Coordinates of C-alpha atoms and ligand atoms in Angstrom, one line a residue:
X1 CA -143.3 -42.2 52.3
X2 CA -141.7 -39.7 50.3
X3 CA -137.9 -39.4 50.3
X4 CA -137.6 -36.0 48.9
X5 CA -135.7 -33.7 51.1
X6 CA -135.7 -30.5 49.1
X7 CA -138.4 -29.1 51.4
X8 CA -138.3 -27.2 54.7
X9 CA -139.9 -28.5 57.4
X10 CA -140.5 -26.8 61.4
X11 CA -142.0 -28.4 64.1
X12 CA -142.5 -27.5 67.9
X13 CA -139.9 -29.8 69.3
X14 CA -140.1 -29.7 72.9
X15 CA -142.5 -29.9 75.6
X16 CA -144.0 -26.2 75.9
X17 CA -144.0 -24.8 79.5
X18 CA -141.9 -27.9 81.1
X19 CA -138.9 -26.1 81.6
X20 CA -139.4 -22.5 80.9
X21 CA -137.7 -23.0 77.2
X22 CA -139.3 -23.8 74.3
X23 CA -137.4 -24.9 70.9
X24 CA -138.5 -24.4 67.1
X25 CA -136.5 -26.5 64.8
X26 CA -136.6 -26.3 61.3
X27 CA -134.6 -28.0 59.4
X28 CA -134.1 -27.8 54.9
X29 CA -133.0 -25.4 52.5
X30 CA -135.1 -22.5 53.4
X31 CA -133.2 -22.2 56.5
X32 CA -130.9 -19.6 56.0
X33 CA -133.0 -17.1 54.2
X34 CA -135.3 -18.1 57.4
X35 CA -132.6 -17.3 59.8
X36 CA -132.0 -14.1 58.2
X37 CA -135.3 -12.8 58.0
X38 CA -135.8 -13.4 61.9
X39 CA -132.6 -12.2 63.1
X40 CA -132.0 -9.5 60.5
X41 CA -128.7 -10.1 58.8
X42 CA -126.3 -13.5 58.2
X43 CA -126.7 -15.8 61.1
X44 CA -123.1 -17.0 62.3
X45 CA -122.7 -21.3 62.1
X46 CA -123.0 -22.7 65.2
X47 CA -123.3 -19.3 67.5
X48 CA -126.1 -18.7 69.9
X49 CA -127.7 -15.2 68.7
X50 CA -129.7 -13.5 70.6
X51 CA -133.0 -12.4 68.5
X52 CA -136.2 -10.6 68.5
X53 CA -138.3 -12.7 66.6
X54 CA -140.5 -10.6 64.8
X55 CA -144.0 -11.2 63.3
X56 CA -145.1 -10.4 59.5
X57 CA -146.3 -6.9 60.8
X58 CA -142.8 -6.5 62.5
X59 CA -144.6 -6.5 66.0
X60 CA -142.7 -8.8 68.3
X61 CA -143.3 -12.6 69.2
X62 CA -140.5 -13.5 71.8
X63 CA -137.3 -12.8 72.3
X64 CA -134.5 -15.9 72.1
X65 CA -132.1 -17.6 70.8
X66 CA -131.2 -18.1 67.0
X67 CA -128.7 -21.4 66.0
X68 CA -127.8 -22.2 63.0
X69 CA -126.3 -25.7 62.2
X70 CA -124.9 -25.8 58.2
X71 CA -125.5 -28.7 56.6
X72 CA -124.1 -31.9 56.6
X73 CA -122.8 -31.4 60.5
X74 CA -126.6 -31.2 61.9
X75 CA -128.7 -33.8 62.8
X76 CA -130.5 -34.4 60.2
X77 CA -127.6 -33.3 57.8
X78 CA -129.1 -30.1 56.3
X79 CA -128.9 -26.7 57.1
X80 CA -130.7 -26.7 60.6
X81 CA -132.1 -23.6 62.5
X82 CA -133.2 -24.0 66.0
X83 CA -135.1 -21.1 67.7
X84 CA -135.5 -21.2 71.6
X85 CA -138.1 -19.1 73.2
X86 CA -139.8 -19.3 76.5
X87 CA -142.0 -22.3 77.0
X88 CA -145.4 -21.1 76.2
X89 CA -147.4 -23.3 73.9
X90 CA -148.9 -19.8 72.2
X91 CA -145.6 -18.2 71.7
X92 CA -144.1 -21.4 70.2
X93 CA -147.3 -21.5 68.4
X94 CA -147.3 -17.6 66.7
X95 CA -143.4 -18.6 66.4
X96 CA -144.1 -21.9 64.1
X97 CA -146.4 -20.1 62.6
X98 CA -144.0 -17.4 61.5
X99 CA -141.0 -19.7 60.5
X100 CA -143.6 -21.6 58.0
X101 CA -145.0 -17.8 56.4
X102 CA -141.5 -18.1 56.0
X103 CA -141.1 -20.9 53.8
X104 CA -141.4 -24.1 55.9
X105 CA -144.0 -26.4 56.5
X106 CA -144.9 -28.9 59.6
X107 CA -142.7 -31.3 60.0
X108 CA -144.6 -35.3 60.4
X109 CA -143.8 -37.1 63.2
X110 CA -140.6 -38.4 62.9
X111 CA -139.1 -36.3 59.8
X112 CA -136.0 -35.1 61.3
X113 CA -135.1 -38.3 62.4
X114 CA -136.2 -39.8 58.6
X115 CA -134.5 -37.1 57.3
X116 CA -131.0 -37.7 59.3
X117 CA -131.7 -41.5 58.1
X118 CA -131.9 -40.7 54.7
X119 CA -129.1 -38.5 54.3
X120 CA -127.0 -40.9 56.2
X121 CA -126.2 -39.4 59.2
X122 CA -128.1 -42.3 61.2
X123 CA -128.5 -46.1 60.5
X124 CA -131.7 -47.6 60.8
X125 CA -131.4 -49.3 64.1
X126 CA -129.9 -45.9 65.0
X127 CA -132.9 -43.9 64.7
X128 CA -135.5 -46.2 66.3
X129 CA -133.6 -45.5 69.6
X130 CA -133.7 -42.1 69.4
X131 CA -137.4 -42.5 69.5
X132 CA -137.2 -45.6 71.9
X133 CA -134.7 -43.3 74.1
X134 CA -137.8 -40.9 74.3
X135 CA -140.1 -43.5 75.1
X136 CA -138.2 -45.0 77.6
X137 CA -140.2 -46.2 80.8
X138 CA -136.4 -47.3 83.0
X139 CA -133.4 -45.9 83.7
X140 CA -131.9 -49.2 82.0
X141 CA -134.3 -48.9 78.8
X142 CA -133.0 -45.6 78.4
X143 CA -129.3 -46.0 79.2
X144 CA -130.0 -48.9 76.6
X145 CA -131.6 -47.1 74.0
X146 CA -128.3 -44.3 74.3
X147 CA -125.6 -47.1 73.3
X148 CA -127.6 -48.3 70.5
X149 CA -128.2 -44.5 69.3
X150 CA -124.7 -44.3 70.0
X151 CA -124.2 -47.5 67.3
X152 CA -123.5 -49.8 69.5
X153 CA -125.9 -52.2 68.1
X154 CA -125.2 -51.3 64.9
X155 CA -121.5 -51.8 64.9
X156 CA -121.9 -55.2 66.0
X157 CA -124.5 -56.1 63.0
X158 CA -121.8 -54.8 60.8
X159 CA -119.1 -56.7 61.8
X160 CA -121.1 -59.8 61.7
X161 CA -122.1 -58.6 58.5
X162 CA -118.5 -58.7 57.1
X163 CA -118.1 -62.2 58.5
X164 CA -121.1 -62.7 56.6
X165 CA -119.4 -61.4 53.4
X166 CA -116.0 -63.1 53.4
X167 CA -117.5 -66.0 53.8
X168 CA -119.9 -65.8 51.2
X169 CA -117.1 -64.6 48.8
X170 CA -115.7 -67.6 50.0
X171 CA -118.1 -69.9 48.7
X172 CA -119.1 -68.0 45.8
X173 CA -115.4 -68.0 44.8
X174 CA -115.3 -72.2 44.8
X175 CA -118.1 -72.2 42.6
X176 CA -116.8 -70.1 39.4
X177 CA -114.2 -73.3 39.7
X178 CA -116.6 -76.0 39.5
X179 CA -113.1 -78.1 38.6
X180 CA -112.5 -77.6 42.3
X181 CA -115.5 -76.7 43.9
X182 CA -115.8 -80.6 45.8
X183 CA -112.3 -80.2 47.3
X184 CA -112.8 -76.7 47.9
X185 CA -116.2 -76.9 49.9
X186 CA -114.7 -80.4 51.7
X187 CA -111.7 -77.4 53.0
X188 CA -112.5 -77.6 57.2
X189 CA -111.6 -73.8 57.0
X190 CA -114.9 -73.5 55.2
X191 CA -116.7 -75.3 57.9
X192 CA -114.5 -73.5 60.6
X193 CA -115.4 -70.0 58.9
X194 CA -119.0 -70.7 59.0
X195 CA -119.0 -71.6 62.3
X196 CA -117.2 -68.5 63.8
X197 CA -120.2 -66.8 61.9
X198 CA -122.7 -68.7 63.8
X199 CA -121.3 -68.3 67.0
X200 CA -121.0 -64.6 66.5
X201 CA -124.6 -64.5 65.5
X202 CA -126.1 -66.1 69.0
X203 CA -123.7 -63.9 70.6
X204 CA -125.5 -61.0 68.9
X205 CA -128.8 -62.4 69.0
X206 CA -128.5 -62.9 72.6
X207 CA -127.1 -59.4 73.0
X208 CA -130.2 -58.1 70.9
X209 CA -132.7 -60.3 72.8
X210 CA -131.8 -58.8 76.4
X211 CA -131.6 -55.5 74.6
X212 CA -135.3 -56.2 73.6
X213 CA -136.7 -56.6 77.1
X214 CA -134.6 -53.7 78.3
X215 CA -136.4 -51.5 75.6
X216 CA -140.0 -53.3 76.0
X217 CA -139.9 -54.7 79.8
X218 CA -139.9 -59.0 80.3
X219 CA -143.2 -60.8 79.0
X220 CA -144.0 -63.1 82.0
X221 CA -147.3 -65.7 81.3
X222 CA -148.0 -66.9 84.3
X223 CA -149.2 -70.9 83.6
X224 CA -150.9 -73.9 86.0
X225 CA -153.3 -75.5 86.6
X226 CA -156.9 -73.4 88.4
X227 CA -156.6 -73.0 91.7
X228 CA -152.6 -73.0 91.8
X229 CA -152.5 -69.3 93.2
X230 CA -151.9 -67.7 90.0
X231 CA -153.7 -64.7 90.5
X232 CA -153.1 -64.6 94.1
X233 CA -149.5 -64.2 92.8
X234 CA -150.3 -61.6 90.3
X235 CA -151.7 -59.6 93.0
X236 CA -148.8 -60.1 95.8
X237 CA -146.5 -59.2 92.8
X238 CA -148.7 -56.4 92.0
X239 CA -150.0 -55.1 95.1
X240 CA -153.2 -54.7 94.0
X241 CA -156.8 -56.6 93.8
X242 CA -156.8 -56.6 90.0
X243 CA -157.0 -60.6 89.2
X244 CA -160.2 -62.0 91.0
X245 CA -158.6 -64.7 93.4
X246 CA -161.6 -67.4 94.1
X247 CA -161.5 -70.5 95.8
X248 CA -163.8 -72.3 92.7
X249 CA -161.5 -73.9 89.8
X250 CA -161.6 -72.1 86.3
X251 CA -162.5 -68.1 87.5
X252 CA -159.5 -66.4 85.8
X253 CA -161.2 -66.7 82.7
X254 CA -159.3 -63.9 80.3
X255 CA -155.7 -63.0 80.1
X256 CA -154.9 -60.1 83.0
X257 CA -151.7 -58.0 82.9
X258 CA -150.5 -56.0 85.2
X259 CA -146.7 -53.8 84.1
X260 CA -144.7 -53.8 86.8
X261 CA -141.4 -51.6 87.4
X262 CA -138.7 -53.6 89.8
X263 CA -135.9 -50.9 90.1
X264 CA -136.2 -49.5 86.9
X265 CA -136.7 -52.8 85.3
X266 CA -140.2 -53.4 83.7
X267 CA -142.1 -56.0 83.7
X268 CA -145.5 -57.4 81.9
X269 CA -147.0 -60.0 83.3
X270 CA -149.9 -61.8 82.0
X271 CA -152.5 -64.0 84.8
X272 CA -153.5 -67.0 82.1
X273 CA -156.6 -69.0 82.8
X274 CA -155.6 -72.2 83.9
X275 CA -155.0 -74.3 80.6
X276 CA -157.3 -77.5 80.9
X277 CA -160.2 -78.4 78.8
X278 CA -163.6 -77.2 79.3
X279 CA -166.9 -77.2 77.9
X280 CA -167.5 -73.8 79.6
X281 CA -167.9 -71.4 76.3
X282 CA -166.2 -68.2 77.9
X283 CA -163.6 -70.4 79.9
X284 CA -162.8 -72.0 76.4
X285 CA -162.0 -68.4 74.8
X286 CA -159.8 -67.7 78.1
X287 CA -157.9 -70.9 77.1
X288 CA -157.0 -70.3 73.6
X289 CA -155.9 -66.8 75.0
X290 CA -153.5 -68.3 76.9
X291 CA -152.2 -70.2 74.7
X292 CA -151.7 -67.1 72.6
X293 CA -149.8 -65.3 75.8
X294 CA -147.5 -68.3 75.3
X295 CA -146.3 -67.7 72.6
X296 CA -145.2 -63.9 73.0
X297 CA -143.6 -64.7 76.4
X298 CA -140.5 -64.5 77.1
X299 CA -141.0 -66.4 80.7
X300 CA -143.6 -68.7 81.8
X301 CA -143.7 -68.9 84.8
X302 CA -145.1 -72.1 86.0
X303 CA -147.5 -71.7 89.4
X304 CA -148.0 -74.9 91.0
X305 CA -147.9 -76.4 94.5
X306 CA -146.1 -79.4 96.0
X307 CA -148.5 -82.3 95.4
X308 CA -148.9 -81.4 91.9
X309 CA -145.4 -79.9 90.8
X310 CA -144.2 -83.1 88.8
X311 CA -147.6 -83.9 86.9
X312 CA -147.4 -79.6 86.1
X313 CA -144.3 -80.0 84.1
X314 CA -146.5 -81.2 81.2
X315 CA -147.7 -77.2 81.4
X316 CA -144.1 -76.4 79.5
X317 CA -144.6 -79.2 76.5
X318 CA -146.8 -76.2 74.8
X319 CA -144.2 -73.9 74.9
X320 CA -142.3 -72.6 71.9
X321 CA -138.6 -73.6 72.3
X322 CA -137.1 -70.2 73.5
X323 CA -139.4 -69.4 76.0
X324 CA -137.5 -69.1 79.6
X325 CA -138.8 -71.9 81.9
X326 CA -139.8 -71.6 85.8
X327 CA -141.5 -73.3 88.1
X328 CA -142.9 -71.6 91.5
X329 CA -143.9 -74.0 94.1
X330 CA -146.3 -72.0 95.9
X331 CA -148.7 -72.3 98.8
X332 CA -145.2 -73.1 101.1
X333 CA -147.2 -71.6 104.0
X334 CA -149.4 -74.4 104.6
X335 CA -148.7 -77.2 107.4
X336 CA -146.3 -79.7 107.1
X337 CA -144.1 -77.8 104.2
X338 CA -141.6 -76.0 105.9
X339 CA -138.7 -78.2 105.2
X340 CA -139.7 -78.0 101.5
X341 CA -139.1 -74.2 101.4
X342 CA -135.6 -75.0 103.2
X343 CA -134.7 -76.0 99.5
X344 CA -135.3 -72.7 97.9
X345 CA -133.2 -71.4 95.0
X346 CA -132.2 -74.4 92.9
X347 CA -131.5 -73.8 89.1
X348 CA -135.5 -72.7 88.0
X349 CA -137.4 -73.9 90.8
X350 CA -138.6 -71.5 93.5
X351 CA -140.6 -72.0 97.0
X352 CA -143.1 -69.5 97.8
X353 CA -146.3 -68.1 99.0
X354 CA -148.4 -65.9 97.6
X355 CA -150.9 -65.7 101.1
X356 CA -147.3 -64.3 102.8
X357 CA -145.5 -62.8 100.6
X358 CA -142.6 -65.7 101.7
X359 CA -140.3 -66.2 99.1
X360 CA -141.6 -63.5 96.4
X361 CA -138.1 -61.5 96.5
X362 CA -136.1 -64.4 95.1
X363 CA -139.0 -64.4 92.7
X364 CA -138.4 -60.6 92.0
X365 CA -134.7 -61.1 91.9
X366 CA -134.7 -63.7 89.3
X367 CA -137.1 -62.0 87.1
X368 CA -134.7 -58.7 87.1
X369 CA -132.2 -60.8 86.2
X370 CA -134.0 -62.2 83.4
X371 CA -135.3 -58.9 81.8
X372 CA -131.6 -57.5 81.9
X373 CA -130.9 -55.7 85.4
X374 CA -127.6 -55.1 85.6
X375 CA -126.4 -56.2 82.4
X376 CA -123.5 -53.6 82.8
X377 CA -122.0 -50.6 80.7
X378 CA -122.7 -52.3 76.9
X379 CA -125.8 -53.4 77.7
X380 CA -127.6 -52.0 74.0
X381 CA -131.4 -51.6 73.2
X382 CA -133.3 -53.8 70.5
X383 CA -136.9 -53.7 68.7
X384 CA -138.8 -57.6 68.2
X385 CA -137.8 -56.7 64.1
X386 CA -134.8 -56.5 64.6
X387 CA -134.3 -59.9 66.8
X388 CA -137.0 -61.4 63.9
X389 CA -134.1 -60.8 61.9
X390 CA -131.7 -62.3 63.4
X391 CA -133.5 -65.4 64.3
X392 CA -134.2 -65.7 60.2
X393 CA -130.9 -64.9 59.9
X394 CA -129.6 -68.1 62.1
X395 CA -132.1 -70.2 59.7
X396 CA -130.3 -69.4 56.9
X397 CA -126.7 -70.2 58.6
X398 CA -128.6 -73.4 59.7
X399 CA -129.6 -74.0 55.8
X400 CA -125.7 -72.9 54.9
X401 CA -124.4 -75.7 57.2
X402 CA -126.9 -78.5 56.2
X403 CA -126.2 -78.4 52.7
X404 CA -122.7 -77.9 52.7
X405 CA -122.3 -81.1 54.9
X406 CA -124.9 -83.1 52.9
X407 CA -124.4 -81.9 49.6
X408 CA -121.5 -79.9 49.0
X409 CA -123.3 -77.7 47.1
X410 CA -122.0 -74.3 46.3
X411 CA -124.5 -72.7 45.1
X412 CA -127.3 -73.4 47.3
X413 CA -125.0 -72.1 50.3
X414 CA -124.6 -68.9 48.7
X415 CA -127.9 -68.5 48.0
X416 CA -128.9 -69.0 51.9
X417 CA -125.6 -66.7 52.5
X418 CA -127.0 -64.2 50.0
X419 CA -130.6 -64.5 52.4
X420 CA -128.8 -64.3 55.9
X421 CA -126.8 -60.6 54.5
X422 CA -130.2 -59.7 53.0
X423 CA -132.4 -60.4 56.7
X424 CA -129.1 -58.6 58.5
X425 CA -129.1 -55.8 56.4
X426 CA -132.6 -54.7 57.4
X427 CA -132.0 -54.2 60.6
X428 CA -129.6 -51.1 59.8
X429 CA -131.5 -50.5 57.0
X430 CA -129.3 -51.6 53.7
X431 CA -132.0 -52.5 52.6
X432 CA -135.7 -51.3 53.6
X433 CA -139.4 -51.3 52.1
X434 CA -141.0 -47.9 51.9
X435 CA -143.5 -49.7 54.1
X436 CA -141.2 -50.2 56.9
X437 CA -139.6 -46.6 57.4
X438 CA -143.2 -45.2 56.7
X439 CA -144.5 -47.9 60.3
X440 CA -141.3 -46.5 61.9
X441 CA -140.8 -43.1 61.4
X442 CA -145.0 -42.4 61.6
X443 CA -144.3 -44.0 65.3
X444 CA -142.7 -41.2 66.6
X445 CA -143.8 -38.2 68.2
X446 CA -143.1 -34.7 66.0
X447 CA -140.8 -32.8 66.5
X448 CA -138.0 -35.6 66.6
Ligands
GDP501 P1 -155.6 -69.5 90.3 O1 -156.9 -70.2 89.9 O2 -154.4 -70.2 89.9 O3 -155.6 -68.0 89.8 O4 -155.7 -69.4 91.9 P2 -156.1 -68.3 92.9 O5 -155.1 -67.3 93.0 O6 -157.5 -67.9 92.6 O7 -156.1 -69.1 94.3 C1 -156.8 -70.3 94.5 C2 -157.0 -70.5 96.0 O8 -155.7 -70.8 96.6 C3 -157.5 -69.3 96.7 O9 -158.4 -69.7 97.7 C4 -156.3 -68.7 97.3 O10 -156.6 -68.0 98.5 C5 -155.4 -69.9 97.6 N1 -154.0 -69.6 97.6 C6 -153.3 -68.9 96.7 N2 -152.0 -68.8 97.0 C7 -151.9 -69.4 98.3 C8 -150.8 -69.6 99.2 O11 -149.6 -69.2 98.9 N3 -151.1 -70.2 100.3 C9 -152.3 -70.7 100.6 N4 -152.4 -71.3 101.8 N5 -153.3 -70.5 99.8 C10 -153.2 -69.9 98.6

């Protein structure tokens, strides 16, 4: 992806017909010359002129208004001229046109954005929620995706960042005295130091992981055994016929998802085959998929029934470590269990039906929970990179602690120190492949 900026680029940059008003915005150094052409003499900074905008011929287009925003106090930190006609996709169109006769050309998805980015006006994390703040499916997603546009997020990586730092200078400051580098390692207030960093990082990474589901919705899998009532549950949850709910073992044979919105909260959950072996070729394939569900969960959600609930646990040894654990004893409506449903709502168990519906809105309840509902005012939105680099960064605070216990060795904790700033420092962008701002920027829409 280039990183010149010494072009003009225009794009249409709103929705045409929504609301009546349609925007231009061109943004570069061919702005002002632009803005004069159209509006016939110096445009004044920041003031909402009233234009005829005019084509080559000097017959009119539209009539609207002209804003100018000099560079650096625009968005994307150059000169900036928005023009804002009425909504009609062939006005905007003729209007585009015009401004790139004029010296512009389109703008690619995302090259405002890139642009503000580049010239520093936005961080990294910054600029994927403006375009996670348009593509925002919940009131909480978006709310979310505002604080960390805001630099919410971003704030927080930084201070960790300088924790990071002084600590590293730290270390790196025992070993160019190698004299005293064993005393000086042995110091607690190393050890202290390092741990403050630690705990500040799983406060972040926490932080960053709820801000994830907020942005992307909660990744349920649904796991048991066939026959459980796993896609009778998908359905109640649902409301809908989607999973094929059959009274003979093994007929959920591929992975079904169904995205569900709870109060503005979205959800993805994911019917797995029930996990056991087979010899059945296609069941086989719905196996491994399952397994693969697994391990982009963020819940499994155990389906089983009272006779088999204990033996079911073994369902959660396949489980990558972080994935959120529950068990739903299901099928409550049948004879005899009644007092059993008495016990609902301990810790992760929960006593339910799919047949009645009995028991489905603590079910509902704890899963909001889970994906972030009500998580209050700082609640901040977060991408799967950027909590990938967190987590790498937590390895190499790991690393940092296990040598400096074992070995005292200087310079192999700075070099995992040197590691953890590097992983942080993507996140906000410090350091970036072209690669990576060319998958993030060509994700949004243009325009933006
Ligand atoms: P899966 O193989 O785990 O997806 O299970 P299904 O959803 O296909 O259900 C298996 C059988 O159990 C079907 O005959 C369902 O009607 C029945 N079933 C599912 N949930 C309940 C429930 O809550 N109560 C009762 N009584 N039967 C249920």
């Amino acid at each position: 992806m280039p990183t010149t900026t010494n072009d003009t680029i225009a794009a249409i940059a709103s929705a045409p017909g929504a609301a009546g008003v349609g925007v231009v915005r061109v943004s570069g150094p061919a702005v002002l010359a632009i803005a004069q052409t159209l509006l016939g003499r110096a445009p004044q900074p920041r003031h909402a002129h009233f234009a005829a905008f005019r084509d080559v011929a000097g017959e009119l287009i539209d009539r609207g208004l002209l804003l100018h925003f000099p560079a650096p106090a625009s968005y994307t930190g150059e000169h900036v001229l928005e023009l804002q006609g009425h909504g009609s996709a062939v006005l905007l169109d003729l209007l585009l046109r015009r401004v790139c006769e004029l010296g512009a050309r389109l703008a690619r998805p995302g090259e405002f954005t890139e642009r503000a980015f580049l010239n520093g006006k936005l961080d990294l994390a910054q600029a994927e929620a403006v375009a996670d703040l348009i593509a925002a499916r919940s009131q909480a997603g978006a709310r979310a995706a505002l604080q960390s546009m805001e630099g919410v997020f971003s704030r927080k990586v930084e201070a960790l960042l300088q924790s990071l730092i002084a600590l590293r200078v730290h270390i790196e400051a025992a070993i160019d005295f190698p004299e005293e580098e064993i005393d000086f390692l042995a110091d607690p207030a190393i050890t202290r130091q390092l741990d403050a960093v630690r705990a500040e990082l799983a406060d972040l990474l926490r932080e960053a992981q709820r801000g994830l589901r907020l942005n992307d919705g909660l990744r349920v899998a649904i796991i048991g055994r066939p026959n459980a009532g796993k896609s009778s549950l998908l359905n109640a949850l649902a409301g809908s016929d989607r999973a094929i709910v059959n009274a003979v073992a093994g007929t959920t044979r591929d992975v079904l998802r169904e995205n569900l919105s709870l109060d503005g909260i979205m959800l993805e959950l994911a019917d797995t085959a029930g996990l056991r072996e087979t010899d059945d070729e296609v069941e086989r394939e719905g196996v491994r998929r399952a397994h693969g569900e697994l391990q982009r969960a963020d819940v499994a959600l155990l389906v089983t029934d009272i006779e088999h609930a204990n033996a079911d646990l073994a369902f959660f040894s396949a489980l990558p470590p972080n994935v959120e654990r529950m068990v739903l004893v299901n099928k409550i409506d049948r004879d005899g269990l009644a007092p059993y449903a008495e016990q609902r709502d301990h810790a992760h168990w929960l006593w339910a039906s799919a047949k009645t519906g009995e028991g489905l809105d603590s079910l509902r309840d704890r899963l909001k929970h889970l994906a972030g509902a009500g998580s209050g005012e700082g609640a901040f939105s977060a991408r799967r990179r950027h909590v990938l680099a967190l987590q790498q960064v937590a390895t190499h605070l790991d690393h940092t602690a296990v040598v400096l216990a074992a070995a005292r060795a200087g310079e192999l904790a700075a070099e995992e120190l040197r590691h953890a700033q590097h992983a942080l420092g993507e996140i906000t962008g410090n350091y970036s492949s072209d690669d990576l701002l060319g998958a993030i920027f060509g994700s949004f829409c243009i325009g933006k």
